[in-house]
Amino acid sequence: MNYHIIPVTAFGQNCSLIWCEETQQAALVDPGGEAEKIKQQVAAKGVKLTQILLTHGHLDHVGAAAELAEFYGVPVVGPQKEDEFWLQGLPAQSQMFGLEECLPLTPDRWLNEGDSVSVGNIALQVLHCPGHTPGHVVFFDAKSQLLISGDVIFKGGVGRSDFPQGNHAALIDSIKRKLLPLGDDVTFIPGHGPLSTLGYERLHNPFLQDELPVW
């Protein structure tokens, strides 16, 4: 699977353009804003966009989803339905941050644990990883050992859990029970910041150590 990261908005959110080398079919994952910038990047790669994938319902990850879905005539897929209240509350989210109003969004397809999403000849495995939000999902390509993790895990950190229906214990459980078993060699693209590997985070991420040293 090929990928190109498009950082967008003041939140520094990693919108990922992913595509199948064989078919040139592509998807955008978490287009959080700056639709024109994203359109330019898609055009520059010369790929055919077939869908928009969402990991969760926070404004900084979905802000341009509706506009781009209409522009390209493609469906919006994900997240899991427990994030519906976040997507319906997009106007309030945009007002809270003093941004242009973002209308409520209803995906064309909700996702669940064990689902698969096809991008050309690529089959992305869907894992439901609640904690940051209740309906957060991640996308994993086993063949290329690449994970798009949204705001579940970052290099040296994990997602916030102080939002409505966030749960820190559930977040850590999602990482340890669903992500780390994918393998140390898996590279992940987080929702913000630099890429890392699950192996590095298993050893060095302070949030994943069962016992921290006493100083």
Coordinates of N, CA and C in Angstrom, one line a residue:
M1 N 0.8 -1.2 0.0 CA 0.0 0.0 0.0 C 0.9 1.2 0.0
N2 N 0.6 2.1 -0.9 CA 1.3 3.4 -0.9 C 0.6 4.4 -0.1
Y3 N 1.3 5.4 0.5 CA 0.6 6.4 1.3 C 1.4 7.7 1.2
H4 N 0.6 8.8 1.4 CA 1.2 10.1 1.4 C 0.4 10.9 2.4
I5 N 1.2 11.5 3.4 CA 0.6 12.2 4.5 C 0.4 13.7 4.1
I6 N -0.8 14.2 4.4 CA -1.1 15.6 4.1 C -1.4 16.2 5.4
P7 N -0.5 17.0 6.1 CA -0.8 17.6 7.3 C -1.8 18.8 7.1
V8 N -2.8 18.8 7.9 CA -3.9 19.9 7.7 C -4.2 20.6 9.0
T9 N -4.6 21.8 8.8 CA -5.2 22.7 9.9 C -4.2 23.0 11.0
A10 N -4.6 23.9 11.9 CA -3.7 24.3 13.0 C -3.5 23.1 14.0
F11 N -4.4 22.1 13.9 CA -4.2 20.9 14.7 C -3.1 20.0 14.3
G12 N -2.5 20.3 13.1 CA -1.4 19.4 12.6 C -1.9 18.0 12.5
Q13 N -3.0 17.8 11.9 CA -3.6 16.5 11.8 C -3.1 15.8 10.5
N14 N -2.8 14.5 10.6 CA -2.2 13.7 9.5 C -3.4 13.1 8.7
C15 N -3.8 13.8 7.6 CA -4.7 13.2 6.7 C -3.8 12.3 5.8
S16 N -4.3 11.1 5.6 CA -3.5 10.1 4.8 C -4.2 9.8 3.5
L17 N -3.5 10.0 2.4 CA -3.9 9.5 1.1 C -3.3 8.2 0.9
I18 N -4.1 7.1 0.8 CA -3.5 5.8 0.5 C -4.0 5.2 -0.8
W19 N -3.2 4.4 -1.5 CA -3.7 3.9 -2.8 C -3.0 2.6 -3.1
C20 N -3.7 1.9 -4.0 CA -3.3 0.6 -4.5 C -2.4 0.8 -5.7
E21 N -1.2 0.3 -5.7 CA -0.3 0.5 -6.8 C -0.8 -0.1 -8.1
E22 N -1.5 -1.3 -8.0 CA -1.9 -2.0 -9.1 C -3.1 -1.3 -9.9
T23 N -4.0 -0.8 -9.1 CA -5.2 -0.2 -9.7 C -5.3 1.3 -9.7
Q24 N -4.4 1.9 -8.9 CA -4.4 3.4 -8.7 C -5.7 3.9 -8.0
Q25 N -6.4 3.0 -7.4 CA -7.6 3.4 -6.6 C -7.1 3.8 -5.3
A26 N -7.8 4.9 -4.7 CA -7.3 5.5 -3.5 C -8.4 5.8 -2.5
A27 N -8.0 6.1 -1.3 CA -8.9 6.6 -0.3 C -8.2 7.7 0.6
L28 N -9.0 8.5 1.1 CA -8.5 9.5 2.0 C -8.9 9.1 3.4
V29 N -8.0 9.1 4.4 CA -8.3 8.8 5.7 C -8.2 10.0 6.6
D30 N -9.3 10.4 7.2 CA -9.4 11.5 8.2 C -9.0 12.8 7.5
P31 N -9.8 13.3 6.5 CA -9.5 14.6 6.0 C -10.1 15.7 6.9
G32 N -9.2 16.2 7.8 CA -9.7 17.1 8.9 C -9.9 18.5 8.5
G33 N -9.6 18.9 7.3 CA -9.8 20.3 6.9 C -8.9 20.6 5.7
E34 N -9.0 21.9 5.3 CA -8.2 22.4 4.1 C -8.5 21.5 2.9
A35 N -9.7 21.5 2.5 CA -10.1 20.6 1.4 C -9.4 21.0 0.1
E36 N -9.1 22.2 -0.2 CA -8.4 22.6 -1.4 C -7.0 22.0 -1.5
K37 N -6.3 22.1 -0.3 CA -5.0 21.5 -0.2 C -5.0 20.0 -0.5
I38 N -6.0 19.4 0.1 CA -6.1 17.9 -0.1 C -6.4 17.6 -1.6
K39 N -7.3 18.4 -2.2 CA -7.6 18.1 -3.6 C -6.3 18.3 -4.5
Q40 N -5.5 19.2 -4.2 CA -4.3 19.4 -5.0 C -3.4 18.2 -4.8
Q41 N -3.3 17.7 -3.6 CA -2.4 16.6 -3.4 C -2.9 15.3 -4.1
V42 N -4.2 15.1 -4.1 CA -4.8 14.0 -4.8 C -4.5 14.1 -6.3
A43 N -4.7 15.3 -6.8 CA -4.5 15.5 -8.3 C -3.0 15.3 -8.6
A44 N -2.1 15.7 -7.7 CA -0.7 15.6 -8.0 C -0.2 14.1 -8.0
K45 N -0.9 13.2 -7.3 CA -0.6 11.8 -7.3 C -1.2 11.1 -8.5
G46 N -2.2 11.7 -9.1 CA -2.8 11.1 -10.3 C -3.6 9.8 -10.0
V47 N -4.1 9.7 -8.7 CA -4.9 8.5 -8.4 C -6.4 8.8 -8.5
K48 N -7.2 7.7 -8.4 CA -8.6 7.8 -8.5 C -9.2 7.6 -7.1
L49 N -9.7 8.6 -6.5 CA -10.3 8.5 -5.2 C -11.6 7.8 -5.2
T50 N -11.8 6.7 -4.4 CA -13.0 5.9 -4.4 C -13.8 6.0 -3.1
Q51 N -13.2 6.5 -2.0 CA -13.9 6.6 -0.7 C -13.1 7.5 0.3
I52 N -13.8 7.8 1.3 CA -13.2 8.6 2.4 C -13.4 7.7 3.7
L53 N -12.4 7.5 4.4 CA -12.4 6.6 5.6 C -12.2 7.5 6.8
L54 N -13.0 7.3 7.9 CA -12.9 8.0 9.1 C -12.6 7.1 10.3
T55 N -11.6 7.5 11.1 CA -11.2 6.7 12.3 C -12.2 7.0 13.5
H56 N -12.6 8.3 13.6 CA -13.4 8.7 14.7 C -14.1 10.1 14.3
G57 N -14.9 10.5 15.2 CA -15.8 11.7 14.9 C -15.4 13.0 15.3
H58 N -14.2 13.2 15.7 CA -13.7 14.6 16.1 C -13.5 15.5 14.9
L59 N -13.8 16.7 15.1 CA -13.8 17.7 14.1 C -12.5 17.8 13.3
D60 N -11.4 17.7 14.1 CA -10.1 17.8 13.4 C -9.7 16.6 12.5
H61 N -10.6 15.6 12.5 CA -10.4 14.5 11.6 C -11.4 14.3 10.5
V62 N -12.5 15.1 10.7 CA -13.6 14.9 9.7 C -14.0 16.2 9.0
G63 N -13.3 17.3 9.4 CA -13.8 18.7 9.0 C -14.1 18.9 7.5
A64 N -13.3 18.2 6.6 CA -13.4 18.3 5.2 C -14.1 17.1 4.5
A65 N -14.5 16.2 5.3 CA -15.0 14.9 4.8 C -16.3 15.1 3.9
A66 N -17.2 15.9 4.3 CA -18.5 16.0 3.6 C -18.2 16.8 2.2
E67 N -17.4 17.8 2.3 CA -17.1 18.6 1.1 C -16.4 17.7 0.1
L68 N -15.4 17.0 0.5 CA -14.6 16.1 -0.4 C -15.5 15.0 -0.9
A69 N -16.3 14.4 -0.1 CA -17.2 13.3 -0.6 C -18.1 13.8 -1.7
E70 N -18.6 15.0 -1.5 CA -19.5 15.6 -2.6 C -18.7 15.9 -3.8
F71 N -17.5 16.5 -3.7 CA -16.7 16.9 -4.8 C -16.3 15.6 -5.6
Y72 N -15.9 14.6 -5.0 CA -15.5 13.4 -5.7 C -16.6 12.4 -6.0
G73 N -17.7 12.6 -5.4 CA -18.8 11.7 -5.6 C -18.6 10.3 -5.0
V74 N -18.0 10.3 -3.8 CA -17.6 9.0 -3.2 C -18.2 8.9 -1.8
P75 N -18.3 7.6 -1.3 CA -18.9 7.4 0.1 C -18.0 7.7 1.2
V76 N -18.6 8.0 2.3 CA -17.8 8.2 3.6 C -18.0 6.9 4.4
V77 N -16.9 6.3 4.8 CA -17.0 5.0 5.5 C -16.3 5.1 6.9
G78 N -17.1 4.7 7.9 CA -16.6 4.7 9.3 C -17.0 6.1 9.9
P79 N -16.7 6.1 11.2 CA -16.2 5.1 12.1 C -17.2 4.1 12.6
Q80 N -17.1 3.6 13.8 CA -18.1 2.7 14.4 C -19.2 3.6 15.0
K81 N -20.4 3.0 15.0 CA -21.6 3.8 15.2 C -21.7 4.5 16.6
E82 N -20.9 4.1 17.5 CA -20.9 4.7 18.8 C -20.4 6.2 18.8
D83 N -19.7 6.5 17.7 CA -19.3 7.9 17.5 C -20.3 8.8 16.8
E84 N -21.5 8.3 16.6 CA -22.6 9.0 15.9 C -22.8 10.4 16.6
F85 N -22.8 10.4 18.0 CA -23.1 11.7 18.7 C -22.0 12.7 18.4
W86 N -20.8 12.3 18.1 CA -19.7 13.2 17.8 C -20.0 13.8 16.4
L87 N -20.4 13.0 15.4 CA -20.6 13.4 14.1 C -21.9 14.3 14.0
Q88 N -22.9 14.0 14.8 CA -24.1 14.9 14.8 C -23.8 16.2 15.5
G89 N -22.8 16.2 16.4 CA -22.4 17.4 17.1 C -21.4 18.2 16.5
L90 N -21.1 18.0 15.2 CA -20.0 18.8 14.5 C -20.3 20.3 14.6
P91 N -21.5 20.8 14.4 CA -21.7 22.2 14.5 C -21.3 22.8 15.9
A92 N -21.6 22.1 17.0 CA -21.1 22.5 18.3 C -19.6 22.5 18.4
Q93 N -19.0 21.4 17.9 CA -17.5 21.3 17.9 C -16.9 22.5 17.2
S94 N -17.4 22.8 16.0 CA -16.8 23.9 15.3 C -17.0 25.3 16.0
Q95 N -18.2 25.4 16.6 CA -18.4 26.7 17.4 C -17.5 26.8 18.6
M96 N -17.2 25.6 19.2 CA -16.4 25.6 20.4 C -14.9 26.1 20.0
F97 N -14.5 25.7 18.8 CA -13.1 26.1 18.4 C -13.1 27.4 17.6
G98 N -14.3 28.1 17.4 CA -14.3 29.3 16.7 C -14.1 29.2 15.2
L99 N -14.4 28.0 14.7 CA -14.2 27.7 13.3 C -15.5 27.8 12.5
E100 N -15.4 27.9 11.2 CA -16.5 27.9 10.3 C -17.4 26.7 10.6
E101 N -18.7 26.9 10.6 CA -19.6 25.8 11.0 C -19.4 24.5 10.1
C102 N -19.3 23.4 10.7 CA -19.3 22.1 10.1 C -20.6 21.4 10.3
L103 N -21.3 21.1 9.3 CA -22.6 20.5 9.4 C -22.5 19.0 9.9
P104 N -23.6 18.5 10.5 CA -23.6 17.1 10.9 C -23.4 16.2 9.8
L105 N -22.8 15.1 10.1 CA -22.4 14.1 9.0 C -22.8 12.7 9.4
T106 N -23.4 12.1 8.4 CA -23.8 10.6 8.6 C -23.1 9.8 7.6
P107 N -22.2 8.9 8.0 CA -21.5 8.1 7.0 C -22.4 7.2 6.1
D108 N -21.9 6.9 5.0 CA -22.6 5.9 4.1 C -22.6 4.5 4.7
R109 N -21.5 4.2 5.5 CA -21.4 2.9 6.1 C -20.7 3.0 7.4
W110 N -21.3 2.5 8.4 CA -20.6 2.3 9.7 C -19.7 1.1 9.7
L111 N -18.7 1.1 10.5 CA -17.8 0.0 10.6 C -17.8 -0.7 11.9
N112 N -17.4 -2.0 11.9 CA -17.4 -2.8 13.2 C -16.1 -3.6 13.2
E113 N -15.8 -4.1 14.4 CA -14.7 -5.0 14.6 C -14.8 -6.2 13.6
G114 N -13.7 -6.4 12.9 CA -13.6 -7.6 12.0 C -14.1 -7.2 10.6
D115 N -14.6 -6.0 10.3 CA -14.9 -5.6 9.0 C -13.7 -5.5 8.1
S116 N -13.9 -5.4 6.8 CA -12.8 -5.2 5.9 C -13.2 -4.1 4.9
V117 N -12.2 -3.2 4.6 CA -12.4 -2.2 3.6 C -11.5 -2.4 2.5
S118 N -12.0 -2.4 1.2 CA -11.1 -2.6 0.1 C -10.8 -1.3 -0.6
V119 N -9.5 -1.1 -0.9 CA -9.0 0.0 -1.6 C -8.2 -0.6 -2.8
G120 N -8.9 -0.7 -4.0 CA -8.3 -1.5 -5.1 C -8.1 -2.9 -4.6
N121 N -6.9 -3.4 -4.8 CA -6.6 -4.8 -4.4 C -6.1 -4.9 -2.9
I122 N -6.2 -3.8 -2.2 CA -5.8 -3.8 -0.8 C -7.0 -4.1 0.1
A123 N -6.8 -5.0 1.1 CA -7.9 -5.3 2.1 C -7.4 -4.7 3.4
L124 N -8.1 -3.7 3.9 CA -7.8 -3.1 5.2 C -8.6 -3.8 6.3
Q125 N -7.9 -4.3 7.3 CA -8.6 -4.9 8.4 C -9.1 -3.8 9.3
V126 N -10.3 -3.9 9.8 CA -10.9 -2.9 10.7 C -10.9 -3.4 12.2
L127 N -10.3 -2.6 13.1 CA -10.3 -2.9 14.5 C -11.0 -1.8 15.2
H128 N -11.9 -2.2 16.1 CA -12.6 -1.2 16.9 C -11.8 -1.0 18.2
C129 N -11.3 0.2 18.4 CA -10.4 0.6 19.5 C -10.9 1.7 20.3
P130 N -11.9 1.5 21.1 CA -12.5 2.6 21.9 C -11.5 3.1 23.0
G131 N -11.8 4.2 23.5 CA -11.0 4.9 24.6 C -10.9 6.3 24.4
H132 N -10.3 6.7 23.2 CA -10.2 8.1 22.9 C -11.7 8.6 22.6
T133 N -12.4 7.9 21.7 CA -13.8 8.0 21.6 C -14.4 6.6 21.6
P134 N -15.7 6.5 21.8 CA -16.2 5.1 22.0 C -16.3 4.4 20.6
G135 N -16.4 5.1 19.5 CA -16.5 4.4 18.2 C -15.3 4.5 17.4
H136 N -14.1 4.7 18.0 CA -12.9 4.8 17.2 C -12.5 3.5 16.6
V137 N -12.1 3.6 15.3 CA -11.6 2.4 14.6 C -10.2 2.7 14.0
V138 N -9.4 1.6 13.7 CA -8.1 1.8 13.0 C -8.2 0.9 11.8
F139 N -7.2 1.2 10.9 CA -7.2 0.4 9.6 C -5.8 -0.2 9.5
F140 N -5.8 -1.5 9.2 CA -4.5 -2.3 9.2 C -4.3 -3.0 7.9
D141 N -3.2 -2.8 7.2 CA -2.9 -3.5 6.0 C -1.8 -4.5 6.4
A142 N -2.2 -5.8 6.5 CA -1.2 -6.8 6.9 C -0.1 -7.0 6.0
K143 N -0.4 -6.9 4.7 CA 0.6 -7.2 3.7 C 1.8 -6.2 3.7
S144 N 1.5 -4.9 3.9 CA 2.5 -3.9 4.0 C 2.9 -3.6 5.5
Q145 N 2.2 -4.3 6.4 CA 2.5 -4.0 7.8 C 2.4 -2.6 8.2
L146 N 1.3 -2.0 7.7 CA 1.1 -0.5 8.0 C -0.3 -0.4 8.7
L147 N -0.3 0.4 9.7 CA -1.5 0.7 10.5 C -1.8 2.2 10.5
I148 N -3.0 2.5 10.3 CA -3.4 3.9 10.4 C -4.2 4.0 11.7
S149 N -3.6 4.6 12.7 CA -4.1 4.5 14.1 C -4.9 5.6 14.6
G150 N -5.2 6.6 13.8 CA -6.0 7.8 14.3 C -5.4 8.3 15.6
D151 N -6.2 8.6 16.6 CA -5.7 9.2 17.8 C -5.7 8.1 19.0
V152 N -5.4 6.9 18.6 CA -5.3 5.8 19.7 C -3.9 5.9 20.3
I153 N -2.9 5.9 19.4 CA -1.5 5.8 19.9 C -0.7 6.8 19.0
F154 N 0.3 7.4 19.7 CA 1.3 8.3 19.1 C 2.7 7.9 19.4
K155 N 3.6 8.4 18.8 CA 5.0 8.2 19.2 C 5.2 8.8 20.6
G156 N 5.4 7.9 21.5 CA 5.7 8.4 22.9 C 4.4 8.8 23.7
G157 N 3.2 8.5 23.1 CA 2.0 8.9 23.8 C 0.8 8.1 23.4
V158 N -0.3 8.5 24.0 CA -1.6 7.8 23.6 C -2.6 8.9 23.5
G159 N -3.8 8.6 23.0 CA -4.9 9.6 22.8 C -5.4 10.1 24.1
R160 N -5.9 11.3 24.1 CA -6.6 11.8 25.3 C -7.9 11.0 25.5
S161 N -8.3 11.0 26.8 CA -9.5 10.3 27.2 C -10.4 11.1 28.0
D162 N -10.2 12.5 28.0 CA -11.0 13.4 28.9 C -12.1 14.0 28.1
F163 N -12.4 13.5 26.9 CA -13.6 14.0 26.2 C -14.8 13.2 26.6
P164 N -16.0 13.6 26.3 CA -17.2 12.9 26.6 C -17.1 11.4 26.1
Q165 N -17.4 10.5 26.9 CA -17.4 9.0 26.7 C -16.0 8.5 26.4
G166 N -15.0 9.3 26.8 CA -13.6 8.8 26.7 C -13.3 7.9 27.9
N167 N -12.3 7.0 27.8 CA -12.1 6.0 28.8 C -10.6 5.6 28.7
H168 N -9.8 6.0 29.7 CA -8.3 5.8 29.6 C -8.1 4.3 29.7
A169 N -8.7 3.6 30.6 CA -8.5 2.1 30.7 C -8.8 1.4 29.5
A170 N -10.0 1.8 28.9 CA -10.4 1.1 27.6 C -9.4 1.4 26.5
L171 N -8.8 2.6 26.5 CA -7.8 3.0 25.5 C -6.6 2.1 25.6
I172 N -6.0 2.0 26.8 CA -4.8 1.2 27.0 C -5.1 -0.3 26.7
D173 N -6.3 -0.7 27.0 CA -6.7 -2.1 26.7 C -6.8 -2.3 25.2
S174 N -7.3 -1.3 24.5 CA -7.3 -1.4 23.0 C -5.9 -1.5 22.4
I175 N -5.0 -0.8 22.9 CA -3.6 -0.8 22.4 C -3.0 -2.1 22.7
K176 N -3.1 -2.6 24.0 CA -2.4 -3.8 24.4 C -3.0 -5.1 23.9
R177 N -4.3 -5.1 23.7 CA -5.0 -6.3 23.3 C -5.2 -6.4 21.8
K178 N -5.3 -5.3 21.2 CA -5.6 -5.3 19.7 C -4.4 -4.8 18.8
L179 N -3.7 -3.8 19.3 CA -2.7 -3.2 18.4 C -1.3 -3.9 18.6
L180 N -0.8 -4.0 19.8 CA 0.5 -4.6 20.0 C 0.6 -6.0 19.4
P181 N -0.4 -6.9 19.5 CA -0.3 -8.2 19.0 C -0.2 -8.2 17.4
L182 N -0.4 -7.1 16.8 CA -0.2 -7.1 15.3 C 1.3 -7.3 15.0
G183 N 2.2 -7.0 15.9 CA 3.6 -7.2 15.7 C 4.5 -6.0 15.8
D184 N 5.7 -6.3 16.3 CA 6.6 -5.2 16.5 C 7.1 -4.4 15.3
D185 N 7.0 -5.1 14.1 CA 7.5 -4.5 12.9 C 6.4 -3.6 12.2
V186 N 5.3 -3.6 12.8 CA 4.2 -2.7 12.2 C 4.5 -1.3 12.4
T187 N 4.5 -0.5 11.3 CA 4.6 0.9 11.3 C 3.2 1.5 11.4
F188 N 3.1 2.6 12.2 CA 1.8 3.2 12.3 C 1.8 4.7 12.0
I189 N 0.8 5.1 11.3 CA 0.6 6.6 11.0 C -0.4 7.1 12.0
P190 N 0.0 7.9 12.9 CA -0.9 8.4 13.9 C -1.7 9.6 13.4
G191 N -2.7 10.1 14.2 CA -3.5 11.2 13.7 C -2.7 12.5 13.8
H192 N -1.7 12.5 14.6 CA -0.8 13.7 14.7 C 0.6 13.3 15.0
G193 N 1.6 14.1 14.5 CA 2.9 13.8 14.8 C 3.6 12.7 14.0
P194 N 4.8 12.4 14.3 CA 5.6 11.5 13.5 C 5.2 10.0 13.6
L195 N 5.6 9.2 12.5 CA 5.3 7.8 12.5 C 6.2 7.1 13.5
S196 N 5.8 5.9 13.9 CA 6.6 5.0 14.8 C 6.2 3.6 14.5
T197 N 6.8 2.7 15.3 CA 6.5 1.3 15.1 C 5.9 0.8 16.5
L198 N 5.1 -0.3 16.4 CA 4.5 -0.8 17.6 C 5.5 -1.4 18.5
G199 N 6.6 -1.9 17.9 CA 7.7 -2.5 18.7 C 8.4 -1.4 19.6
Y200 N 8.6 -0.3 18.9 CA 9.3 0.8 19.7 C 8.4 1.3 20.8
E201 N 7.1 1.4 20.5 CA 6.2 1.9 21.5 C 6.0 0.9 22.7
R202 N 6.0 -0.4 22.3 CA 5.8 -1.4 23.3 C 7.0 -1.3 24.4
L203 N 8.1 -1.0 23.9 CA 9.3 -0.9 24.8 C 9.5 0.5 25.4
H204 N 9.1 1.5 24.8 CA 9.5 2.9 25.2 C 8.3 3.8 25.6
N205 N 7.1 3.5 25.1 CA 6.0 4.4 25.4 C 5.6 4.3 26.9
P206 N 5.7 5.4 27.6 CA 5.5 5.4 29.1 C 4.1 4.9 29.5
F207 N 3.2 5.1 28.6 CA 1.8 4.8 28.9 C 1.5 3.3 28.8
L208 N 2.5 2.5 28.3 CA 2.3 1.1 28.0 C 3.1 0.3 29.0
Q209 N 3.8 0.9 29.9 CA 4.7 0.1 30.8 C 3.8 -0.2 32.1
D210 N 3.7 -1.5 32.4 CA 2.9 -1.9 33.6 C 3.5 -1.3 34.9
E211 N 4.8 -1.3 35.0 CA 5.4 -0.8 36.2 C 6.4 0.3 35.9
L212 N 6.1 1.5 36.4 CA 7.0 2.6 36.2 C 8.0 2.7 37.3
P213 N 9.3 3.1 37.1 CA 10.3 3.1 38.1 C 9.9 4.1 39.2
V214 N 10.3 3.8 40.4 CA 10.0 4.7 41.6 C 11.3 5.5 41.8
W215 N 11.3 6.8 41.8 CA 12.5 7.6 41.9 C 12.6 8.1 43.4

